């Protein structure tokens, strides 16, 4: 494993199940038992109906590129040496969008609406980061 | 809605002309600006009982600023919602004056964004070394190399996808604003540019090229806002706050359509309060962090339909002499952008409504009503929008 030079997430009680699941290769989102809505990013309440009846569900890990940008300049270590890279918002099949990078694909081949699927890259023993690649 | 028209007016302004001031402190720039803005108004320190500022650090919060200025205001507002904070401040001034909580306020801001080496647009989260990310939302965003430019570029990319908007159309905005900068001796960049110049320049975050992005400067300024009673003692024709509205927009738990921005919510109350329509607006100061910001704002303010912004900004419409001149000071794209820029929108609208440039090409003819819209934060994650409609008697 190479040295991880990019930012790492801070895990809290509110978000630990998400990061634990990433380590197992699963992408979790949340669903409200009162209103039935999915939500992302994870939080301790339902942002839609303000209930506390939320649970974690495993997403299919499939979605489409909602929008993206090919980044040519970023001074942050880990990204500065990675340009050009694709920053994207992916809309999951469940209807929520998440930030990600599109990997295993030349930037020029990325397009809005392109089907993608989740893939995990291990940053260290605790953290695996979810990315998306063209659907196989 | 109570009628607040002609309750509060902008009576003094001062733009600190510095674009690079490594030897000054931010508080010093604010202090110098407050003094000159009060001079402009014809008022003095003892007339001021309200203090409003925006700051991303406690270093120059309302508290630190009151200390530096040695003042004891009865109304303090530190609302900080990004670059458009100052349109929120003006809105709050209107409320506080209408409620009798204060009679005369200064709104002030300063930043040493340039001499401090702050790569506002492309620095990313770790330009000064990796910070500890907040568990959320940062830990679900910053892992992927977000930049401020990138978060606007993503909205531009989807606008192009949905509506066929082109880089050339976005460039029209940069060209119009640079044309105005060429008439402002204080503007950082004054040499005219063409659409070809813009689309052939370096890509920062596709589809945004370098001239699609605002400049980074030091700077600051102050705006004095007074009650109708205080207005009578002032030097200049008052610039009344006719209407104001504010809004925030975010990802909506992963579901909101990010193509629509806060301006969509903030403009309705401002127009309703002012009792005017879009046709009444003689010029507009539109926060131009990026060209796409202007395009999205014009659409969501209702100057054209969603998706029609590309056509709307073309053909010289945005230049003085066109149907809707914008950013006649050269905007953030060409004149100055010290971290946040919303305060300068209020200043240039005031200059235009005072007819300060009468007899020169910079003056918008018969300028009686102006609109300012500040956008702060980032369109792709979360941002604010404040609309203010200003008018002269
Ligand atoms: Zn719910």
Short mmCIF file of C-alpha atoms in Angstrom, two decimals, chain A residues 5-12 14-15 18-19 37-43 47-48 65-79 85-89 91 94-101 112-113 129-131, chain B residues 119 121-127 129-137 139-147 149-151 153-159 161 202-207 251-259 380-382:
data_model
loop_
_atom_site.label_atom_id
_atom_site.label_comp_id
_atom_site.label_asym_id
_atom_site.label_seq_id
_atom_site.Cartn_x
_atom_site.Cartn_y
_atom_site.Cartn_z
CA UNK A 5 -1.34 11.76 0.86
CA UNK A 6 -4.95 12.93 0.49
CA UNK A 7 -7.23 14.17 3.28
CA UNK A 8 -8.75 11.47 5.48
CA UNK A 9 -12.25 11.52 6.96
CA UNK A 10 -12.85 12.08 10.65
CA UNK A 11 -15.09 9.31 11.98
CA UNK A 12 -17.69 10.20 14.61
CA UNK A 14 -22.87 9.72 13.83
CA UNK A 15 -20.96 8.43 10.81
CA UNK A 18 -20.73 4.30 7.10
CA UNK A 19 -16.95 4.04 7.40
CA UNK A 37 -36.98 9.11 2.26
CA UNK A 38 -33.33 8.27 1.65
CA UNK A 39 -30.68 10.81 2.61
CA UNK A 40 -26.97 11.56 2.16
CA UNK A 41 -24.62 12.69 3.74
CA UNK A 42 -25.40 10.64 6.86
CA UNK A 43 -26.79 12.43 9.89
CA UNK A 47 -33.50 15.88 7.36
CA UNK A 48 -36.81 15.58 5.51
CA UNK A 65 -22.85 10.83 -13.20
CA UNK A 66 -25.10 13.82 -12.36
CA UNK A 67 -22.37 16.33 -13.11
CA UNK A 68 -18.58 16.55 -13.03
CA UNK A 69 -15.56 18.75 -13.63
CA UNK A 70 -12.08 17.90 -14.78
CA UNK A 71 -9.86 19.66 -12.25
CA UNK A 72 -6.57 21.06 -13.57
CA UNK A 73 -5.47 23.03 -10.51
CA UNK A 74 -5.59 22.23 -6.79
CA UNK A 75 -2.81 23.16 -4.39
CA UNK A 76 -3.77 20.57 -1.77
CA UNK A 77 -1.16 17.80 -1.42
CA UNK A 78 -2.47 14.52 -2.78
CA UNK A 79 -4.49 16.30 -5.45
CA UNK A 85 -8.76 14.35 -12.08
CA UNK A 86 -12.54 14.09 -12.24
CA UNK A 87 -14.56 15.51 -9.37
CA UNK A 88 -18.15 14.33 -9.74
CA UNK A 89 -21.57 14.19 -8.18
CA UNK A 91 -26.73 10.08 -8.33
CA UNK A 94 -31.79 5.21 -4.59
CA UNK A 95 -32.02 8.87 -5.64
CA UNK A 96 -29.43 10.58 -3.45
CA UNK A 97 -26.28 12.22 -4.79
CA UNK A 98 -22.77 12.04 -3.37
CA UNK A 99 -19.44 13.64 -4.16
CA UNK A 100 -16.79 11.33 -5.53
CA UNK A 101 -14.03 10.95 -8.08
CA UNK A 112 -23.17 13.32 -17.61
CA UNK A 113 -25.57 10.37 -17.37
CA UNK A 129 -12.68 5.53 0.48
CA UNK A 130 -15.59 4.96 -1.91
CA UNK A 131 -14.98 6.00 -5.52
CA UNK B 119 -5.56 30.48 -3.03
CA UNK B 121 -10.36 29.35 -5.83
CA UNK B 122 -7.92 26.52 -6.33
CA UNK B 123 -6.22 25.97 -2.98
CA UNK B 124 -8.44 23.12 -1.89
CA UNK B 125 -8.86 22.19 1.74
CA UNK B 126 -5.22 21.42 2.41
CA UNK B 127 -3.30 24.30 0.86
CA UNK B 129 -1.40 21.36 5.19
CA UNK B 130 -4.15 18.83 5.76
CA UNK B 131 -6.57 19.96 8.46
CA UNK B 132 -8.67 17.65 10.59
CA UNK B 133 -11.91 17.41 8.62
CA UNK B 134 -15.26 17.80 10.34
CA UNK B 135 -17.01 14.40 10.50
CA UNK B 136 -19.71 15.82 8.24
CA UNK B 137 -20.18 17.18 5.73
CA UNK B 139 -15.51 14.08 5.50
CA UNK B 140 -17.92 13.23 2.68
CA UNK B 141 -16.67 15.97 0.39
CA UNK B 142 -13.06 17.02 0.87
CA UNK B 143 -11.71 13.50 0.21
CA UNK B 144 -12.40 14.11 -3.46
CA UNK B 145 -10.42 17.26 -4.14
CA UNK B 146 -13.10 19.93 -4.10
CA UNK B 147 -12.04 23.42 -5.10
CA UNK B 149 -13.77 26.77 -8.92
CA UNK B 150 -14.64 23.10 -9.29
CA UNK B 151 -17.88 23.48 -7.36
CA UNK B 153 -17.61 24.37 -12.80
CA UNK B 154 -19.81 21.35 -12.02
CA UNK B 155 -22.89 23.56 -12.24
CA UNK B 156 -21.61 25.08 -15.49
CA UNK B 157 -20.98 21.61 -16.92
CA UNK B 158 -24.56 20.53 -16.23
CA UNK B 159 -25.96 23.82 -17.55
CA UNK B 161 -25.45 19.56 -20.86
CA UNK B 202 -5.88 28.05 -19.58
CA UNK B 203 -8.53 25.66 -18.24
CA UNK B 204 -8.73 25.76 -14.42
CA UNK B 205 -11.59 23.35 -13.84
CA UNK B 206 -13.53 22.37 -16.95
CA UNK B 207 -15.48 24.07 -18.39
CA UNK B 251 -27.69 19.81 -1.27
CA UNK B 252 -31.01 19.10 0.41
CA UNK B 253 -29.86 15.81 1.95
CA UNK B 254 -28.59 14.72 -1.47
CA UNK B 255 -31.73 15.51 -3.43
CA UNK B 256 -32.06 19.21 -4.24
CA UNK B 257 -31.63 20.23 -7.88
CA UNK B 258 -28.40 22.22 -7.63
CA UNK B 259 -29.09 23.89 -10.98
CA UNK B 380 -22.18 22.79 -5.77
CA UNK B 381 -22.30 22.40 -1.97
CA UNK B 382 -24.03 25.20 -0.07
#
